[in-house]
Tab-separated table of C-alpha atoms and ligand atoms in Angstrom:
chain	number	residue	atom	x	y	z
A	50	MET	CA	-7.085	97.433	269.367
A	51	ALA	CA	-6.366	100.654	271.273
A	52	GLU	CA	-7.306	103.998	269.709
A	53	PRO	CA	-4.319	105.726	267.963
A	54	GLY	CA	-3.573	109.111	269.469
A	55	ALA	CA	-2.474	110.065	272.871
A	56	THR	CA	-1.610	106.580	274.139
A	57	LEU	CA	0.533	105.811	271.081
A	58	LEU	CA	2.260	109.176	271.228
A	59	ALA	CA	3.109	108.649	274.909
A	60	ARG	CA	4.485	105.220	274.084
A	61	LEU	CA	6.591	106.549	271.179
A	62	ALA	CA	7.900	109.330	273.389
A	63	ALA	CA	8.979	106.743	275.966
A	64	ALA	CA	10.706	104.743	273.170
A	65	VAL	CA	12.598	107.498	271.394
A	66	GLY	CA	12.534	110.430	273.807
A	67	PRO	CA	9.914	113.151	273.829
A	68	SER	CA	12.057	115.593	271.821
A	69	HIS	CA	12.020	113.111	268.891
A	70	VAL	CA	8.214	112.898	268.573
A	71	LEU	CA	7.122	115.969	266.706
A	72	THR	CA	3.552	116.991	266.204
A	73	ALA	CA	3.669	120.729	265.629
A	74	PRO	CA	2.626	121.523	262.109
A	75	ALA	CA	5.659	123.675	261.502
A	76	ASP	CA	7.995	120.824	262.531
A	77	LEU	CA	6.245	118.356	260.253
A	78	ALA	CA	5.751	120.666	257.216
A	79	PRO	CA	9.149	120.228	255.506
A	80	TRP	CA	8.786	116.437	255.498
A	81	LEU	CA	5.204	116.259	254.289
A	82	THR	CA	5.831	117.482	250.715
A	83	ASP	CA	7.957	115.568	248.227
A	84	TRP	CA	10.985	117.054	246.568
A	85	ARG	CA	9.149	117.724	243.295
A	86	GLY	CA	6.334	119.418	245.188
A	87	ARG	CA	3.776	117.126	243.681
A	88	TYR	CA	2.374	115.550	246.852
A	89	THR	CA	1.565	116.933	250.219
A	90	GLY	CA	0.351	114.592	252.943
A	91	ARG	CA	-0.459	114.724	256.602
A	92	ALA	CA	0.807	112.638	259.507
A	93	LEU	CA	-0.101	111.828	263.073
A	94	ALA	CA	3.443	112.728	264.075
A	95	LEU	CA	7.071	112.683	262.927
A	96	VAL	CA	9.157	110.246	264.951
A	97	ARG	CA	12.934	110.191	264.807
A	98	PRO	CA	14.364	107.037	266.353
A	99	GLY	CA	18.163	106.978	266.978
A	100	SER	CA	18.844	103.270	266.839
A	101	THR	CA	17.577	99.967	265.410
A	102	ALA	CA	16.045	99.048	268.735
A	103	GLU	CA	14.125	102.356	268.787
A	104	VAL	CA	12.836	101.753	265.264
A	105	ALA	CA	11.680	98.249	266.394
A	106	ALA	CA	9.946	99.748	269.420
A	107	VAL	CA	8.163	102.303	267.235
A	108	VAL	CA	7.083	99.565	264.751
A	109	ALA	CA	5.831	97.346	267.545
A	110	ALA	CA	3.802	100.137	269.096
A	111	CYS	CA	2.258	101.093	265.714
A	112	ARG	CA	1.438	97.529	265.041
A	113	GLU	CA	-0.505	97.230	268.281
A	114	HIS	CA	-2.398	100.448	267.520
A	115	GLY	CA	-2.920	99.586	263.872
A	116	VAL	CA	-1.151	102.761	262.783
A	117	PRO	CA	0.563	102.810	259.354
A	118	ILE	CA	4.206	103.916	259.048
A	119	VAL	CA	5.803	105.914	256.219
A	120	PRO	CA	9.577	105.603	256.436
A	121	GLN	CA	11.662	108.588	255.083
A	122	GLY	CA	15.297	109.069	254.324
A	123	GLY	CA	16.398	112.304	252.549
A	124	ASN	CA	12.948	112.989	251.094
A	125	THR	CA	14.279	113.015	247.588
A	126	SER	CA	11.881	110.479	246.016
A	127	MET	CA	10.819	111.294	242.450
A	128	CYS	CA	7.531	109.331	242.907
A	129	GLY	CA	6.147	110.425	246.233
A	130	ALA	CA	7.307	107.199	247.867
A	131	ALA	CA	8.221	108.805	251.187
A	132	THR	CA	5.166	111.094	251.461
A	133	PRO	CA	2.180	110.014	253.574
A	134	ASP	CA	-1.373	110.215	252.267
A	135	THR	CA	-3.742	113.062	253.246
A	136	SER	CA	-5.611	111.077	255.869
A	137	GLY	CA	-3.271	112.088	258.647
A	138	ASN	CA	-3.500	108.449	260.079
A	139	ALA	CA	0.112	107.511	259.391
A	140	LEU	CA	3.235	108.044	261.425
A	141	LEU	CA	6.159	109.530	259.523
A	142	LEU	CA	9.361	107.749	260.582
A	143	SER	CA	12.595	109.562	259.718
A	144	LEU	CA	15.837	107.592	259.717
A	145	GLY	CA	17.797	110.837	259.784
A	146	ARG	CA	19.282	110.281	263.242
A	147	MET	CA	20.682	106.881	262.315
A	148	HIS	CA	23.732	108.216	260.559
A	149	ARG	CA	26.616	106.247	261.961
A	150	VAL	CA	29.266	104.496	259.926
A	151	ARG	CA	29.363	101.223	261.851
A	152	ALA	CA	32.372	99.553	260.217
A	153	ILE	CA	34.708	99.655	257.309
A	154	ASP	CA	36.621	96.578	256.338
A	155	SER	CA	39.288	97.424	253.809
A	156	ALA	CA	40.469	93.842	253.343
A	157	ASN	CA	36.891	92.733	252.670
A	158	ALA	CA	36.158	95.917	250.670
A	159	THR	CA	32.960	96.579	252.563
A	160	LEU	CA	31.373	99.499	254.410
A	161	THR	CA	28.673	99.027	257.003
A	162	VAL	CA	26.434	102.072	257.576
A	163	GLU	CA	23.093	103.009	259.096
A	164	ALA	CA	20.189	103.870	256.897
A	165	GLY	CA	20.331	107.574	257.534
A	166	VAL	CA	23.892	108.060	256.282
A	167	THR	CA	23.734	110.239	253.182
A	168	LEU	CA	25.085	108.819	249.953
A	169	ALA	CA	27.714	111.583	250.008
A	170	ALA	CA	28.811	110.582	253.543
A	171	ALA	CA	29.079	106.939	252.465
A	172	GLN	CA	31.186	107.981	249.485
A	173	ASP	CA	33.341	110.079	251.819
A	174	ALA	CA	33.840	107.233	254.256
A	175	ALA	CA	35.052	104.998	251.365
A	176	ARG	CA	37.325	107.786	250.066
A	177	ALA	CA	38.921	108.176	253.483
A	178	GLN	CA	40.102	104.535	253.036
A	179	ASP	CA	41.261	105.265	249.553
A	180	MET	CA	38.379	103.256	248.193
A	181	LEU	CA	35.213	103.970	246.192
A	182	PHE	CA	31.583	103.581	246.885
A	183	PRO	CA	30.361	104.109	243.277
A	184	LEU	CA	26.620	104.901	243.606
A	185	SER	CA	26.328	108.467	242.469
A	186	LEU	CA	23.393	110.677	241.783
A	187	ALA	CA	22.423	114.336	241.701
A	188	SER	CA	20.709	114.256	245.141
A	189	GLU	CA	23.496	112.418	246.933
A	190	GLY	CA	24.007	115.163	249.490
A	191	SER	CA	20.534	114.510	250.904
A	192	ALA	CA	19.545	111.019	249.601
A	193	THR	CA	20.257	108.293	252.238
A	194	VAL	CA	21.595	104.758	252.015
A	195	GLY	CA	18.266	103.459	253.361
A	196	GLY	CA	16.377	105.447	250.693
A	197	VAL	CA	18.555	104.522	247.775
A	198	LEU	CA	18.449	100.840	248.719
A	199	SER	CA	14.664	100.972	249.263
A	200	THR	CA	14.190	102.396	245.803
A	201	ASN	CA	17.086	100.523	244.126
A	202	ALA	CA	18.435	103.794	242.885
A	203	GLY	CA	20.585	103.936	239.803
A	204	GLY	CA	22.450	107.155	238.930
A	205	THR	CA	25.376	107.850	236.680
A	206	ALA	CA	27.698	104.918	237.226
A	207	VAL	CA	25.362	101.995	236.707
A	208	LEU	CA	26.988	101.140	233.357
A	209	ARG	CA	30.058	99.985	235.284
A	210	TYR	CA	29.004	99.228	238.842
A	211	GLY	CA	25.254	98.413	238.671
A	212	ASN	CA	22.279	99.670	240.617
A	213	ALA	CA	21.928	99.868	244.369
A	214	ARG	CA	20.873	96.267	244.302
A	215	GLU	CA	24.192	95.171	242.896
A	216	LEU	CA	26.120	97.213	245.517
A	217	VAL	CA	24.632	95.696	248.689
A	218	LEU	CA	25.864	92.549	250.476
A	219	GLY	CA	23.842	92.663	253.640
A	220	LEU	CA	20.943	94.359	255.328
A	221	GLU	CA	19.436	94.925	258.758
A	222	VAL	CA	15.727	95.334	258.578
A	223	VAL	CA	12.949	96.017	261.133
A	224	LEU	CA	10.137	93.811	260.084
A	225	ALA	CA	6.486	94.800	260.098
A	226	ASP	CA	5.997	92.710	263.282
A	227	GLY	CA	8.678	94.731	265.131
A	228	ARG	CA	11.329	92.013	265.031
A	229	VAL	CA	14.827	92.856	263.755
A	230	TRP	CA	16.268	90.766	261.014
A	231	ASP	CA	20.079	90.881	261.152
A	232	GLY	CA	21.263	90.111	257.683
A	233	LEU	CA	24.392	92.273	257.912
A	234	ARG	CA	26.659	89.802	256.174
A	235	GLY	CA	29.583	91.016	254.099
A	236	LEU	CA	29.822	87.918	251.843
A	237	ARG	CA	30.225	87.917	248.073
A	238	LYS	CA	29.245	84.319	247.972
A	239	ASP	CA	26.351	82.998	250.026
A	240	ASN	CA	24.150	80.293	248.507
A	241	THR	CA	22.051	79.437	251.543
A	242	GLY	CA	18.593	79.653	250.029
A	243	TYR	CA	16.475	82.700	249.102
A	244	ASP	CA	18.302	86.006	248.940
A	245	LEU	CA	16.049	87.736	251.413
A	246	LYS	CA	17.866	91.074	251.382
A	247	GLN	CA	16.923	91.616	247.750
A	248	LEU	CA	13.233	91.451	248.697
A	249	PHE	CA	13.708	94.680	250.680
A	250	VAL	CA	15.812	96.418	248.029
A	251	GLY	CA	13.416	98.318	245.763
A	252	ALA	CA	10.472	97.560	248.063
A	253	GLU	CA	10.123	101.295	248.945
A	254	GLY	CA	9.573	100.500	252.674
A	255	THR	CA	6.452	98.398	251.899
A	256	LEU	CA	7.867	95.235	253.393
A	257	GLY	CA	9.939	96.535	256.376
A	258	ILE	CA	12.282	99.277	257.282
A	259	VAL	CA	15.982	99.052	256.239
A	260	THR	CA	18.035	100.281	259.230
A	261	ALA	CA	21.569	99.391	258.099
A	262	ALA	CA	23.451	97.951	255.185
A	263	VAL	CA	26.780	96.361	254.235
A	264	LEU	CA	27.950	97.979	250.961
A	265	LYS	CA	30.505	96.922	248.431
A	266	LEU	CA	33.573	99.008	247.937
A	267	PHE	CA	35.855	99.202	244.914
A	268	PRO	CA	39.400	100.459	244.260
A	269	ALA	CA	39.497	104.278	243.965
A	270	PRO	CA	40.025	105.390	240.388
A	271	ARG	CA	43.617	106.577	239.696
A	272	SER	CA	42.957	108.202	236.374
A	273	GLN	CA	39.805	109.769	235.137
A	274	ALA	CA	38.602	111.232	231.892
A	275	THR	CA	35.441	113.206	231.149
A	276	ALA	CA	34.357	114.228	227.655
A	277	PHE	CA	31.415	116.284	226.401
A	278	VAL	CA	30.559	115.180	222.929
A	279	ALA	CA	28.103	116.548	220.329
A	280	VAL	CA	26.470	113.803	218.339
A	281	PRO	CA	24.301	114.031	215.276
A	282	ASP	CA	21.411	112.081	216.701
A	283	PRO	CA	20.531	109.358	219.226
A	284	ALA	CA	21.369	106.567	216.770
A	285	ALA	CA	24.889	107.982	216.529
A	286	ALA	CA	25.025	108.079	220.313
A	287	VAL	CA	24.142	104.395	220.507
A	288	ALA	CA	26.722	103.557	217.903
A	289	LEU	CA	29.270	105.639	219.815
A	290	LEU	CA	28.431	103.704	222.991
A	291	GLY	CA	29.256	100.480	221.177
A	292	GLY	CA	32.515	101.949	219.848
A	293	LEU	CA	33.677	103.232	223.271
A	294	ARG	CA	32.770	99.922	224.948
A	295	GLY	CA	34.910	98.116	222.435
A	296	ARG	CA	37.923	100.305	223.156
A	297	LEU	CA	37.535	101.124	226.816
A	298	ALA	CA	35.804	97.964	228.092
A	299	ASP	CA	34.849	98.245	231.723
A	300	ARG	CA	36.738	101.543	232.149
A	301	LEU	CA	33.597	103.166	230.606
A	302	THR	CA	31.807	104.329	233.754
A	303	GLY	CA	29.155	106.741	232.506
A	304	PHE	CA	27.452	107.468	229.192
A	305	GLU	CA	24.733	110.167	229.542
A	306	LEU	CA	22.588	111.478	226.744
A	307	ILE	CA	21.559	115.146	226.940
A	308	GLY	CA	19.169	116.862	224.566
A	309	ALA	CA	19.525	120.514	223.629
A	310	LEU	CA	16.460	121.607	225.608
A	311	PRO	CA	17.351	120.011	228.958
A	312	LEU	CA	20.888	121.562	228.544
A	313	ALA	CA	19.380	124.955	227.848
A	314	LEU	CA	17.038	124.643	230.869
A	315	CYS	CA	19.939	123.670	233.066
A	316	ARG	CA	21.980	126.656	231.927
A	317	LYS	CA	19.098	129.036	232.155
A	318	HIS	CA	18.732	128.312	235.821
A	319	HIS	CA	22.491	127.841	236.522
A	320	PRO	CA	23.937	130.602	234.344
A	321	ALA	CA	27.477	130.178	235.738
A	322	LEU	CA	27.789	126.816	234.017
A	323	PRO	CA	29.715	126.577	230.736
A	324	ASP	CA	28.312	126.146	227.294
A	325	PRO	CA	31.065	123.845	225.908
A	326	LEU	CA	29.695	123.060	222.413
A	327	PRO	CA	26.890	125.402	221.529
A	328	GLY	CA	24.449	124.793	218.634
A	329	HIS	CA	23.996	121.013	218.581
A	330	ALA	CA	20.753	119.032	219.010
A	331	TRP	CA	22.232	116.104	221.115
A	332	TYR	CA	25.166	115.623	223.411
A	333	VAL	CA	26.709	112.708	225.347
A	334	LEU	CA	28.670	113.140	228.588
A	335	VAL	CA	31.292	110.320	228.757
A	336	GLN	CA	33.128	109.274	231.934
A	337	ALA	CA	36.052	106.739	231.820
A	338	ASP	CA	37.995	105.775	234.900
A	339	ASP	CA	40.887	103.450	235.585
A	340	GLY	CA	41.905	101.848	238.891
A	341	ALA	CA	45.452	101.167	237.775
A	342	GLN	CA	48.253	103.595	238.565
A	343	ASP	CA	49.127	106.023	235.701
A	344	ALA	CA	46.632	104.383	233.344
A	345	PRO	CA	46.270	106.541	230.272
A	346	THR	CA	42.451	106.759	230.208
A	347	ALA	CA	42.274	110.314	228.771
A	348	ALA	CA	44.537	109.346	225.841
A	349	ASP	CA	42.432	106.193	225.247
A	350	LEU	CA	39.230	108.200	225.420
A	351	GLU	CA	40.582	110.798	222.918
A	352	ALA	CA	41.713	108.026	220.537
A	353	ALA	CA	38.272	106.337	220.822
A	354	LEU	CA	36.473	109.550	220.143
A	355	GLY	CA	38.738	110.241	217.170
A	356	ALA	CA	37.937	106.856	215.646
A	357	ALA	CA	34.231	107.517	216.214
A	358	ALA	CA	34.474	110.942	214.568
A	359	GLU	CA	35.926	109.294	211.453
A	360	ARG	CA	32.782	107.184	211.296
A	361	GLY	CA	30.564	110.259	211.493
A	362	LEU	CA	29.360	109.527	214.990
A	363	VAL	CA	30.858	112.632	216.635
A	364	ALA	CA	30.219	116.180	215.482
A	365	ASP	CA	32.422	117.871	218.067
A	366	ALA	CA	33.997	117.010	221.378
A	367	THR	CA	35.864	118.428	224.333
A	368	ILE	CA	37.858	116.478	226.947
A	369	ALA	CA	38.171	118.047	230.390
A	370	GLN	CA	41.778	119.183	231.080
A	371	SER	CA	41.313	119.403	234.898
A	372	GLN	CA	39.201	118.110	237.629
A	373	ALA	CA	37.447	121.476	237.811
A	374	GLN	CA	36.499	121.230	234.124
A	375	ALA	CA	35.266	117.715	234.615
A	376	ALA	CA	33.105	118.851	237.511
A	377	ALA	CA	31.704	121.694	235.409
A	378	LEU	CA	30.753	119.293	232.648
A	379	TRP	CA	29.117	116.962	235.181
A	380	ALA	CA	27.331	119.941	236.735
A	381	LEU	CA	25.620	120.432	233.299
A	382	ARG	CA	24.208	116.976	233.583
A	383	GLU	CA	23.450	116.785	237.246
A	384	ASN	CA	21.557	120.097	237.464
A	385	ILE	CA	19.102	119.324	234.625
A	386	SER	CA	16.572	118.032	237.087
A	387	GLU	CA	16.809	121.038	239.289
A	388	GLY	CA	16.626	123.352	236.221
A	389	GLN	CA	13.467	121.595	235.114
A	390	ARG	CA	11.963	121.899	238.597
A	391	ARG	CA	12.548	125.674	238.631
A	392	GLU	CA	11.086	126.013	235.143
A	393	GLY	CA	7.784	124.530	236.319
A	394	PRO	CA	5.981	121.245	236.317
A	395	ASN	CA	6.518	118.763	233.508
A	396	VAL	CA	5.387	115.184	232.697
A	397	LYS	CA	8.271	113.047	233.748
A	398	HIS	CA	9.014	109.542	232.500
A	399	ASP	CA	11.765	107.281	233.823
A	400	ILE	CA	11.876	104.536	231.223
A	401	SER	CA	14.238	101.871	230.238
A	402	LEU	CA	14.542	99.961	226.939
A	403	PRO	CA	17.059	97.737	225.237
A	404	VAL	CA	19.690	100.295	224.206
A	405	SER	CA	19.322	99.123	220.601
A	406	ALA	CA	15.581	100.062	220.633
A	407	ILE	CA	16.085	103.636	221.848
A	408	PRO	CA	16.518	105.462	218.515
A	409	ARG	CA	13.395	103.922	217.121
A	410	PHE	CA	11.438	104.506	220.328
A	411	LEU	CA	12.403	108.171	220.297
A	412	ASP	CA	11.225	108.541	216.704
A	413	GLU	CA	7.931	106.779	217.250
A	414	ALA	CA	7.184	108.454	220.551
A	415	ALA	CA	7.876	111.969	219.202
A	416	HIS	CA	5.609	111.272	216.152
A	417	SER	CA	2.691	110.156	218.359
A	418	LEU	CA	3.175	112.871	221.010
A	419	ARG	CA	3.382	115.657	218.492
A	420	ALA	CA	0.135	114.449	216.944
A	421	ALA	CA	-1.638	114.292	220.297
A	422	LEU	CA	-0.049	117.366	221.909
A	423	PRO	CA	0.915	119.880	219.187
A	424	GLY	CA	3.908	122.036	220.216
A	425	VAL	CA	4.949	119.615	223.030
A	426	ARG	CA	8.647	120.081	223.925
A	427	PHE	CA	10.883	117.113	224.686
A	428	VAL	CA	13.224	117.320	227.690
A	429	THR	CA	15.121	114.104	226.870
A	430	PHE	CA	18.207	113.076	228.835
A	431	GLY	CA	19.484	110.230	230.929
A	432	HIS	CA	21.588	107.222	231.359
A	433	LEU	CA	21.787	105.993	227.711
A	434	GLY	CA	24.520	103.552	228.622
A	435	ASP	CA	21.972	101.708	230.867
A	436	GLY	CA	19.067	102.077	228.403
A	437	ASN	CA	17.407	104.480	230.841
A	438	LEU	CA	15.969	107.762	229.632
A	439	HIS	CA	14.205	110.596	231.518
A	440	TYR	CA	11.822	111.247	228.746
A	441	ASN	CA	10.146	114.340	230.049
A	442	LEU	CA	7.618	116.498	228.352
A	443	SER	CA	7.186	120.279	228.725
A	444	ALA	CA	4.386	122.563	227.695
A	445	PRO	CA	4.553	124.205	224.278
A	446	GLU	CA	6.291	127.606	224.358
A	447	ARG	CA	4.105	130.365	225.857
A	448	GLU	CA	1.668	127.800	227.251
A	449	ASP	CA	1.077	127.400	230.946
A	450	ALA	CA	3.154	124.639	232.513
A	451	THR	CA	0.611	123.777	235.210
A	452	ALA	CA	-2.295	123.600	232.758
A	453	PHE	CA	-0.172	121.303	230.537
A	454	MET	CA	-0.103	118.747	233.336
A	455	ALA	CA	-3.753	117.852	232.547
A	456	ASN	CA	-2.215	116.077	229.513
A	457	ALA	CA	-0.187	113.759	231.784
A	458	PRO	CA	-2.551	110.720	231.587
A	459	ALA	CA	-2.720	110.959	227.753
A	460	ALA	CA	1.061	111.416	227.487
A	461	ASN	CA	1.746	108.527	229.916
A	462	ARG	CA	-0.450	106.233	227.834
A	463	ILE	CA	1.402	107.037	224.655
A	464	VAL	CA	4.867	106.730	226.127
A	465	HIS	CA	4.232	103.735	228.384
A	466	ASP	CA	2.334	101.728	225.709
A	467	LEU	CA	5.245	102.277	223.341
A	468	VAL	CA	7.806	101.317	226.104
A	469	ALA	CA	5.850	98.127	226.717
A	470	ALA	CA	5.702	97.366	222.975
A	471	HIS	CA	9.509	97.685	222.835
A	472	GLY	CA	10.000	95.359	225.865
A	473	GLY	CA	10.871	98.199	228.224
A	474	SER	CA	10.082	99.329	231.781
A	475	ILE	CA	7.949	102.221	233.035
A	476	SER	CA	10.226	102.822	235.994
A	477	ALA	CA	13.935	102.289	235.438
A	478	GLU	CA	15.379	103.858	238.608
A	479	HIS	CA	12.928	106.145	240.385
A	480	GLY	CA	10.610	103.467	241.639
A	481	ILE	CA	6.801	103.362	241.782
A	482	GLY	CA	5.797	105.323	244.896
A	483	GLN	CA	2.329	106.750	244.550
A	484	LEU	CA	3.013	108.296	241.170
A	485	LYS	CA	3.169	105.152	239.132
A	486	ARG	CA	1.137	102.738	241.200
A	487	ASP	CA	-1.764	102.622	238.694
A	488	GLU	CA	0.661	102.420	235.814
A	489	LEU	CA	2.308	99.427	237.451
A	490	ALA	CA	-1.071	97.708	237.797
A	491	ARG	CA	-1.630	98.284	234.111
A	492	TYR	CA	1.737	97.071	232.759
A	493	LYS	CA	2.822	94.260	235.170
A	494	SER	CA	1.430	90.857	234.254
A	495	ALA	CA	-1.387	89.516	236.473
A	496	LEU	CA	0.937	86.731	237.680
A	497	GLU	CA	3.734	89.120	238.675
A	498	LEU	CA	1.221	91.300	240.534
A	499	GLU	CA	-0.176	88.333	242.319
A	500	LEU	CA	3.314	87.161	243.380
A	501	MET	CA	4.125	90.690	244.633
A	502	ARG	CA	0.875	90.827	246.642
A	503	ARG	CA	1.557	87.452	248.175
A	504	VAL	CA	5.036	88.686	249.232
A	505	LYS	CA	3.450	91.825	250.710
A	506	ASP	CA	0.800	89.818	252.577
A	507	ALA	CA	3.389	87.405	253.946
A	508	LEU	CA	5.646	90.159	255.281
A	509	ASP	CA	3.109	92.834	256.171
A	510	PRO	CA	-0.193	91.106	256.831
A	511	GLN	CA	-1.725	94.183	258.445
A	512	GLY	CA	-0.710	96.433	255.500
A	513	LEU	CA	0.947	98.994	257.778
A	514	MET	CA	4.311	99.419	255.985
A	515	ASN	CA	4.138	102.479	253.728
A	516	PRO	CA	0.533	101.782	252.526
A	517	GLY	CA	-0.541	103.041	249.134
A	518	LYS	CA	2.951	102.796	247.646
A	519	VAL	CA	3.998	100.303	244.918
A	520	LEU	CA	0.874	98.074	245.150
B	29	MLT	C1	18.700	112.157	237.010
B	29	MLT	O1	19.204	111.320	236.275
B	29	MLT	O2	19.109	113.372	236.910
B	29	MLT	C2	17.724	111.831	238.055
B	29	MLT	O3	17.203	110.586	237.844
B	29	MLT	C3	16.710	112.862	238.273
B	29	MLT	C4	15.653	113.086	237.247
B	29	MLT	O4	15.301	112.241	236.473
B	29	MLT	O5	15.043	114.148	237.272
B	30	ZN	ZN1	18.410	109.452	236.524
């Protein structure tokens, strides 16, 4: 095996062009720290291939030199999945130059894009054809299609449209041996053996590098309704979810729970945002959409909320009267994460549970955490409609946020043990990355871990694809 270093860099420069192999510390710096600022790694170089063939050439060269590769999309991982370790041995491979829309097939309702297309650009491409690509999340301006598929991202419309996994029909992947698998099929039915594309979805780049995808499109919504609802407690929110589902069926697109503290943090750091229903402990943001022309979603939502109020499930509610008002209500939800980040570090959890178990989980977890960490503050919000909560913990008032992070292992144990006891998951939508690798080893069964390792060994026998992530 040749020594990594000068020979490899020369070969990479020949493959992608010298201006796309960056080694100056200042050029690399923005890509070596994750969005949350939790991990900072080092890299041999940052390489920016502009085509699938160039990605394949980079992978082949790295394979010969035994150099690991960390693929990176928009660098918005919540778990450090796209940040190299501190050894400086790995090559950071950005898909950012692969941002072409390759095809849009309206009759087939599919969009074929390269991995570096941002989620927002994919949505725009669909909108230009009067269609919808429904995957939506706060970082969509930076997050890329390759990244959201590699983490099986969720977001705020999973209730109706599913996770990234449900929204992909085909993939193109550069395998660890440098070959290109062309699985760019746009078929809704294809029973020809194992569904290989799904192996790469959620694999966080540990099995190969996603370079392009065929995505599912849907009819663009014709009428939309957004409501901000104060509820007495999470149990009422769960009951409200059932009530709205019964009346709105699949027109219910989003059902987001927001605690008073995350709302306050969001508004503290985004003071221009409204405070629609002050003084309550819990809120739900409801989104309902209809693809049919002139469908009366807003009236339906109002009637459904009225019926829920009669059952004591709604304390107060406001329905957006314009798109601008709807956008402002959504901004209250989508800027929570950013508000938290500006406030300082906190112990984050991205858990899922059966929706029915959530009220009890919240009671039990709060009881145990208060006993272990007196004064702990709960920054609870998330996708209640999907059973997915961001159950984050902040330092007690007037205590140092950074010092509080020393409690993370103890807090994780309490939260994740309880999640496991309720049949839940320790990572609903953010993935594993490096943040939850040890937690995964603790909570997955030995058999599941063995099967995952066998898949990894089969597809990446040298262990060069995003090492140290997931497994
Ligand atoms: C969200 O739902 O806002 C995102 O998953 C981000 C987060 O959990 O911080
Ligand atoms: Zn989320």
